[in-house]
């Protein structure tokens, strides 16, 4: 007679008869399921260093051989769920090394016949019904549709939550370091679900570092060592250099851009603060002469725009000079451009177009062939 799940209930080790206890020590025992005339036991096999499944036949008073158990494996079946638009192919087999009876699912779309997902369960310890499995498959299918519409930030957020749970389980299972979760074979499995995982990993790792309150650089270094990768917490940059030829200050440029973009004016009439508030994600960094340079987080620049203005006033129209009396290049560096692009894509693209258009129209040297006041802006676009 083939196995029928409804015939079994889980019992404790103490409820086993003595003739089985004499053969299976408590230290080796994991779980047992009582049927009408048999016991299904999950025990530790020290030789194989794994959990195996054995069956004790009450009438025959013996443990059944693998070939005897194979005769009792349920027949494969196909289930149709019209309300969910899916078909489930259910297959049963004894696992090769452990003899655990497996119930495997392949779930297909009725409309396209495309495989949606596949999974497997231990037959005897599975509690959910086929109906539940169908509902789960449907929910996953709907979730997958939504995932396909996500941008990289949203996809990274999805995966960072999954990785966070795995890292937490790593710690709960006795590991001294949650980062041990990052193993090449583990990440390879996730890449089957998300082929572009490598592209998302820098964003995922940044989010995980914030979740765990890790030092970001140390976290990246450790993950890279374990995976043999070179993910970086610094975005690669594409630099666009623009020479300012007839706009004498950064504030004039800001006013020009605001006007061209039809950005709202307030009572500050387009002052620097207004621009900074409207584009709060956009870091504007000035590279000053050596006397005014400061360093913060490996970045060089002015402390704020007003320091920049003060330096201009001190050095006059000839532009700032360093301690050696030599004129330094002035730069406005726009960082985090990708963040702004995602938040205000239309305005940001227009911003670039306006700047490039202005450069094309104003490329006229001064009468003496040199520029009395000139600055170079570098737009750093993070890839």
PDB file of N, CA and C in Angstrom, residues 249-307:
ATOM      1  N   UNK A 249      30.491  83.676 -11.491  1.00  0.00           N
ATOM      2  CA  UNK A 249      30.403  83.039 -10.180  1.00  0.00           C
ATOM      3  C   UNK A 249      29.472  81.844 -10.246  1.00  0.00           C
ATOM      4  N   UNK A 250      29.617  80.979  -9.264  1.00  0.00           N
ATOM      5  CA  UNK A 250      28.737  79.817  -9.184  1.00  0.00           C
ATOM      6  C   UNK A 250      27.294  80.249  -8.997  1.00  0.00           C
ATOM      7  N   UNK A 251      27.083  81.353  -8.265  1.00  0.00           N
ATOM      8  CA  UNK A 251      25.715  81.812  -8.011  1.00  0.00           C
ATOM      9  C   UNK A 251      25.051  82.271  -9.305  1.00  0.00           C
ATOM     10  N   UNK A 252      25.817  82.917 -10.185  1.00  0.00           N
ATOM     11  CA  UNK A 252      25.257  83.313 -11.475  1.00  0.00           C
ATOM     12  C   UNK A 252      24.845  82.090 -12.281  1.00  0.00           C
ATOM     13  N   UNK A 253      25.658  81.053 -12.218  1.00  0.00           N
ATOM     14  CA  UNK A 253      25.315  79.819 -12.917  1.00  0.00           C
ATOM     15  C   UNK A 253      24.021  79.235 -12.361  1.00  0.00           C
ATOM     16  N   UNK A 254      23.916  79.230 -11.028  1.00  0.00           N
ATOM     17  CA  UNK A 254      22.717  78.696 -10.379  1.00  0.00           C
ATOM     18  C   UNK A 254      21.480  79.457 -10.838  1.00  0.00           C
ATOM     19  N   UNK A 255      21.570  80.789 -10.838  1.00  0.00           N
ATOM     20  CA  UNK A 255      20.432  81.607 -11.258  1.00  0.00           C
ATOM     21  C   UNK A 255      20.070  81.332 -12.713  1.00  0.00           C
ATOM     22  N   UNK A 256      21.095  81.184 -13.548  1.00  0.00           N
ATOM     23  CA  UNK A 256      20.865  80.916 -14.966  1.00  0.00           C
ATOM     24  C   UNK A 256      20.149  79.583 -15.149  1.00  0.00           C
ATOM     25  N   UNK A 257      20.653  78.576 -14.454  1.00  0.00           N
ATOM     26  CA  UNK A 257      20.063  77.241 -14.581  1.00  0.00           C
ATOM     27  C   UNK A 257      18.635  77.229 -14.061  1.00  0.00           C
ATOM     28  N   UNK A 258      18.414  77.895 -12.927  1.00  0.00           N
ATOM     29  CA  UNK A 258      17.059  77.939 -12.362  1.00  0.00           C
ATOM     30  C   UNK A 258      16.087  78.587 -13.357  1.00  0.00           C
ATOM     31  N   UNK A 259      16.535  79.643 -13.998  1.00  0.00           N
ATOM     32  CA  UNK A 259      15.672  80.327 -14.960  1.00  0.00           C
ATOM     33  C   UNK A 259      15.376  79.425 -16.152  1.00  0.00           C
ATOM     34  N   UNK A 260      16.409  78.757 -16.659  1.00  0.00           N
ATOM     35  CA  UNK A 260      16.233  77.899 -17.823  1.00  0.00           C
ATOM     36  C   UNK A 260      15.341  76.692 -17.519  1.00  0.00           C
ATOM     37  N   UNK A 261      15.403  76.220 -16.292  1.00  0.00           N
ATOM     38  CA  UNK A 261      14.612  75.046 -15.903  1.00  0.00           C
ATOM     39  C   UNK A 261      13.234  75.420 -15.381  1.00  0.00           C
ATOM     40  N   UNK A 262      12.953  76.718 -15.325  1.00  0.00           N
ATOM     41  CA  UNK A 262      11.678  77.187 -14.770  1.00  0.00           C
ATOM     42  C   UNK A 262      11.468  76.685 -13.345  1.00  0.00           C
ATOM     43  N   UNK A 263      12.548  76.676 -12.573  1.00  0.00           N
ATOM     44  CA  UNK A 263      12.429  76.246 -11.183  1.00  0.00           C
ATOM     45  C   UNK A 263      11.738  77.336 -10.376  1.00  0.00           C
ATOM     46  N   UNK A 264      10.968  76.950  -9.363  1.00  0.00           N
ATOM     47  CA  UNK A 264      10.220  77.949  -8.594  1.00  0.00           C
ATOM     48  C   UNK A 264      11.158  78.888  -7.832  1.00  0.00           C
ATOM     49  N   UNK A 265      10.836  80.153  -7.837  1.00  0.00           N
ATOM     50  CA  UNK A 265      11.570  81.143  -7.055  1.00  0.00           C
ATOM     51  C   UNK A 265      10.813  81.407  -5.761  1.00  0.00           C
ATOM     52  N   UNK A 266      11.539  81.711  -4.713  1.00  0.00           N
ATOM     53  CA  UNK A 266      10.878  82.090  -3.467  1.00  0.00           C
ATOM     54  C   UNK A 266      11.360  83.486  -3.083  1.00  0.00           C
ATOM     55  N   UNK A 267      11.115  83.890  -1.845  1.00  0.00           N
ATOM     56  CA  UNK A 267      11.480  85.247  -1.446  1.00  0.00           C
ATOM     57  C   UNK A 267      12.989  85.457  -1.407  1.00  0.00           C
ATOM     58  N   UNK A 268      13.740  84.361  -1.530  1.00  0.00           N
ATOM     59  CA  UNK A 268      15.194  84.507  -1.562  1.00  0.00           C
ATOM     60  C   UNK A 268      15.680  84.777  -2.977  1.00  0.00           C
ATOM     61  N   UNK A 269      14.749  84.750  -3.935  1.00  0.00           N
ATOM     62  CA  UNK A 269      15.053  85.088  -5.317  1.00  0.00           C
ATOM     63  C   UNK A 269      16.205  84.256  -5.879  1.00  0.00           C
ATOM     64  N   UNK A 270      16.126  82.953  -5.662  1.00  0.00           N
ATOM     65  CA  UNK A 270      17.092  82.071  -6.298  1.00  0.00           C
ATOM     66  C   UNK A 270      18.461  82.088  -5.685  1.00  0.00           C
ATOM     67  N   UNK A 271      18.563  82.486  -4.409  1.00  0.00           N
ATOM     68  CA  UNK A 271      19.867  82.449  -3.761  1.00  0.00           C
ATOM     69  C   UNK A 271      20.364  81.012  -3.638  1.00  0.00           C
ATOM     70  N   UNK A 272      21.619  80.886  -3.254  1.00  0.00           N
ATOM     71  CA  UNK A 272      22.267  79.577  -3.141  1.00  0.00           C
ATOM     72  C   UNK A 272      21.471  78.621  -2.257  1.00  0.00           C
ATOM     73  N   UNK A 273      20.962  79.102  -1.123  1.00  0.00           N
ATOM     74  CA  UNK A 273      20.218  78.246  -0.197  1.00  0.00           C
ATOM     75  C   UNK A 273      18.988  77.650  -0.859  1.00  0.00           C
ATOM     76  N   UNK A 274      18.312  78.445  -1.680  1.00  0.00           N
ATOM     77  CA  UNK A 274      17.111  77.947  -2.341  1.00  0.00           C
ATOM     78  C   UNK A 274      17.463  76.814  -3.296  1.00  0.00           C
ATOM     79  N   UNK A 275      18.538  77.009  -4.034  1.00  0.00           N
ATOM     80  CA  UNK A 275      18.975  75.957  -4.961  1.00  0.00           C
ATOM     81  C   UNK A 275      19.361  74.701  -4.193  1.00  0.00           C
ATOM     82  N   UNK A 276      20.073  74.897  -3.091  1.00  0.00           N
ATOM     83  CA  UNK A 276      20.526  73.759  -2.292  1.00  0.00           C
ATOM     84  C   UNK A 276      19.337  72.991  -1.727  1.00  0.00           C
ATOM     85  N   UNK A 277      18.289  73.705  -1.303  1.00  0.00           N
ATOM     86  CA  UNK A 277      17.114  73.035  -0.756  1.00  0.00           C
ATOM     87  C   UNK A 277      16.367  72.252  -1.826  1.00  0.00           C
ATOM     88  N   UNK A 278      16.238  72.849  -3.008  1.00  0.00           N
ATOM     89  CA  UNK A 278      15.510  72.175  -4.081  1.00  0.00           C
ATOM     90  C   UNK A 278      16.248  70.931  -4.555  1.00  0.00           C
ATOM     91  N   UNK A 279      17.563  70.992  -4.537  1.00  0.00           N
ATOM     92  CA  UNK A 279      18.368  69.864  -4.985  1.00  0.00           C
ATOM     93  C   UNK A 279      19.173  69.322  -3.804  1.00  0.00           C
ATOM     94  N   UNK A 280      18.465  68.874  -2.788  1.00  0.00           N
ATOM     95  CA  UNK A 280      19.122  68.500  -1.531  1.00  0.00           C
ATOM     96  C   UNK A 280      20.027  67.285  -1.676  1.00  0.00           C
ATOM     97  N   UNK A 281      19.785  66.458  -2.694  1.00  0.00           N
ATOM     98  CA  UNK A 281      20.624  65.277  -2.875  1.00  0.00           C
ATOM     99  C   UNK A 281      21.915  65.605  -3.615  1.00  0.00           C
ATOM    100  N   UNK A 282      22.005  66.792  -4.155  1.00  0.00           N
ATOM    101  CA  UNK A 282      23.146  67.144  -4.997  1.00  0.00           C
ATOM    102  C   UNK A 282      24.209  67.842  -4.163  1.00  0.00           C
ATOM    103  N   UNK A 283      25.337  67.175  -3.976  1.00  0.00           N
ATOM    104  CA  UNK A 283      26.439  67.763  -3.220  1.00  0.00           C
ATOM    105  C   UNK A 283      27.273  68.607  -4.174  1.00  0.00           C
ATOM    106  N   UNK A 284      27.467  69.863  -3.849  1.00  0.00           N
ATOM    107  CA  UNK A 284      28.294  70.731  -4.681  1.00  0.00           C
ATOM    108  C   UNK A 284      29.576  71.024  -3.923  1.00  0.00           C
ATOM    109  N   UNK A 285      30.675  70.592  -4.491  1.00  0.00           N
ATOM    110  CA  UNK A 285      31.962  70.671  -3.810  1.00  0.00           C
ATOM    111  C   UNK A 285      32.899  71.573  -4.604  1.00  0.00           C
ATOM    112  N   UNK A 286      33.573  72.464  -3.930  1.00  0.00           N
ATOM    113  CA  UNK A 286      34.494  73.380  -4.565  1.00  0.00           C
ATOM    114  C   UNK A 286      35.937  73.000  -4.242  1.00  0.00           C
ATOM    115  N   UNK A 287      36.776  72.909  -5.253  1.00  0.00           N
ATOM    116  CA  UNK A 287      38.195  72.656  -5.007  1.00  0.00           C
ATOM    117  C   UNK A 287      38.913  74.003  -4.958  1.00  0.00           C
ATOM    118  N   UNK A 288      39.329  74.458  -3.782  1.00  0.00           N
ATOM    119  CA  UNK A 288      39.907  75.797  -3.614  1.00  0.00           C
ATOM    120  C   UNK A 288      41.428  75.775  -3.746  1.00  0.00           C
ATOM    121  N   UNK A 289      42.066  76.932  -3.651  1.00  0.00           N
ATOM    122  CA  UNK A 289      43.531  76.947  -3.573  1.00  0.00           C
ATOM    123  C   UNK A 289      43.992  76.244  -2.303  1.00  0.00           C
ATOM    124  N   UNK A 290      45.277  75.920  -2.270  1.00  0.00           N
ATOM    125  CA  UNK A 290      45.789  75.067  -1.193  1.00  0.00           C
ATOM    126  C   UNK A 290      45.532  75.639   0.196  1.00  0.00           C
ATOM    127  N   UNK A 291      45.593  76.981   0.320  1.00  0.00           N
ATOM    128  CA  UNK A 291      45.412  77.590   1.638  1.00  0.00           C
ATOM    129  C   UNK A 291      44.020  77.350   2.210  1.00  0.00           C
ATOM    130  N   UNK A 292      43.061  77.015   1.354  1.00  0.00           N
ATOM    131  CA  UNK A 292      41.678  76.891   1.809  1.00  0.00           C
ATOM    132  C   UNK A 292      41.165  75.448   1.752  1.00  0.00           C
ATOM    133  N   UNK A 293      42.037  74.532   1.414  1.00  0.00           N
ATOM    134  CA  UNK A 293      41.599  73.136   1.268  1.00  0.00           C
ATOM    135  C   UNK A 293      41.351  72.514   2.639  1.00  0.00           C
ATOM    136  N   UNK A 294      40.315  71.735   2.728  1.00  0.00           N
ATOM    137  CA  UNK A 294      40.082  70.905   3.914  1.00  0.00           C
ATOM    138  C   UNK A 294      39.754  69.495   3.436  1.00  0.00           C
ATOM    139  N   UNK A 295      39.877  68.529   4.309  1.00  0.00           N
ATOM    140  CA  UNK A 295      39.622  67.143   3.922  1.00  0.00           C
ATOM    141  C   UNK A 295      38.549  66.549   4.831  1.00  0.00           C
ATOM    142  N   UNK A 296      37.630  65.823   4.204  1.00  0.00           N
ATOM    143  CA  UNK A 296      36.582  65.144   4.963  1.00  0.00           C
ATOM    144  C   UNK A 296      36.154  63.916   4.171  1.00  0.00           C
ATOM    145  N   UNK A 297      36.259  62.735   4.812  1.00  0.00           N
ATOM    146  CA  UNK A 297      35.865  61.488   4.152  1.00  0.00           C
ATOM    147  C   UNK A 297      36.549  61.311   2.799  1.00  0.00           C
ATOM    148  N   UNK A 298      37.846  61.586   2.773  1.00  0.00           N
ATOM    149  CA  UNK A 298      38.651  61.416   1.561  1.00  0.00           C
ATOM    150  C   UNK A 298      38.239  62.346   0.422  1.00  0.00           C
ATOM    151  N   UNK A 299      37.475  63.403   0.716  1.00  0.00           N
ATOM    152  CA  UNK A 299      37.081  64.352  -0.313  1.00  0.00           C
ATOM    153  C   UNK A 299      37.671  65.716   0.040  1.00  0.00           C
ATOM    154  N   UNK A 300      38.141  66.415  -0.992  1.00  0.00           N
ATOM    155  CA  UNK A 300      38.748  67.720  -0.778  1.00  0.00           C
ATOM    156  C   UNK A 300      37.794  68.798  -1.266  1.00  0.00           C
ATOM    157  N   UNK A 301      37.691  69.889  -0.541  1.00  0.00           N
ATOM    158  CA  UNK A 301      36.813  70.950  -1.020  1.00  0.00           C
ATOM    159  C   UNK A 301      36.634  72.063  -0.017  1.00  0.00           C
ATOM    160  N   UNK A 302      35.752  72.993  -0.351  1.00  0.00           N
ATOM    161  CA  UNK A 302      35.429  74.097   0.535  1.00  0.00           C
ATOM    162  C   UNK A 302      34.448  73.633   1.595  1.00  0.00           C
ATOM    163  N   UNK A 303      34.480  74.310   2.734  1.00  0.00           N
ATOM    164  CA  UNK A 303      33.525  73.971   3.780  1.00  0.00           C
ATOM    165  C   UNK A 303      32.113  74.379   3.373  1.00  0.00           C
ATOM    166  N   UNK A 304      31.965  75.501   2.722  1.00  0.00           N
ATOM    167  CA  UNK A 304      30.655  75.903   2.219  1.00  0.00           C
ATOM    168  C   UNK A 304      30.842  76.971   1.146  1.00  0.00           C
ATOM    169  N   UNK A 305      29.749  77.329   0.523  1.00  0.00           N
ATOM    170  CA  UNK A 305      29.802  78.268  -0.595  1.00  0.00           C
ATOM    171  C   UNK A 305      30.277  79.659  -0.157  1.00  0.00           C
ATOM    172  N   UNK A 306      29.990  80.021   1.090  1.00  0.00           N
ATOM    173  CA  UNK A 306      30.348  81.357   1.557  1.00  0.00           C
ATOM    174  C   UNK A 306      31.860  81.481   1.743  1.00  0.00           C
ATOM    175  N   UNK A 307      32.538  80.388   2.132  1.00  0.00           N
ATOM    176  CA  UNK A 307      33.999  80.399   2.148  1.00  0.00           C
ATOM    177  C   UNK A 307      34.534  80.662   0.741  1.00  0.00           C
TER     178      UNK A 307
END
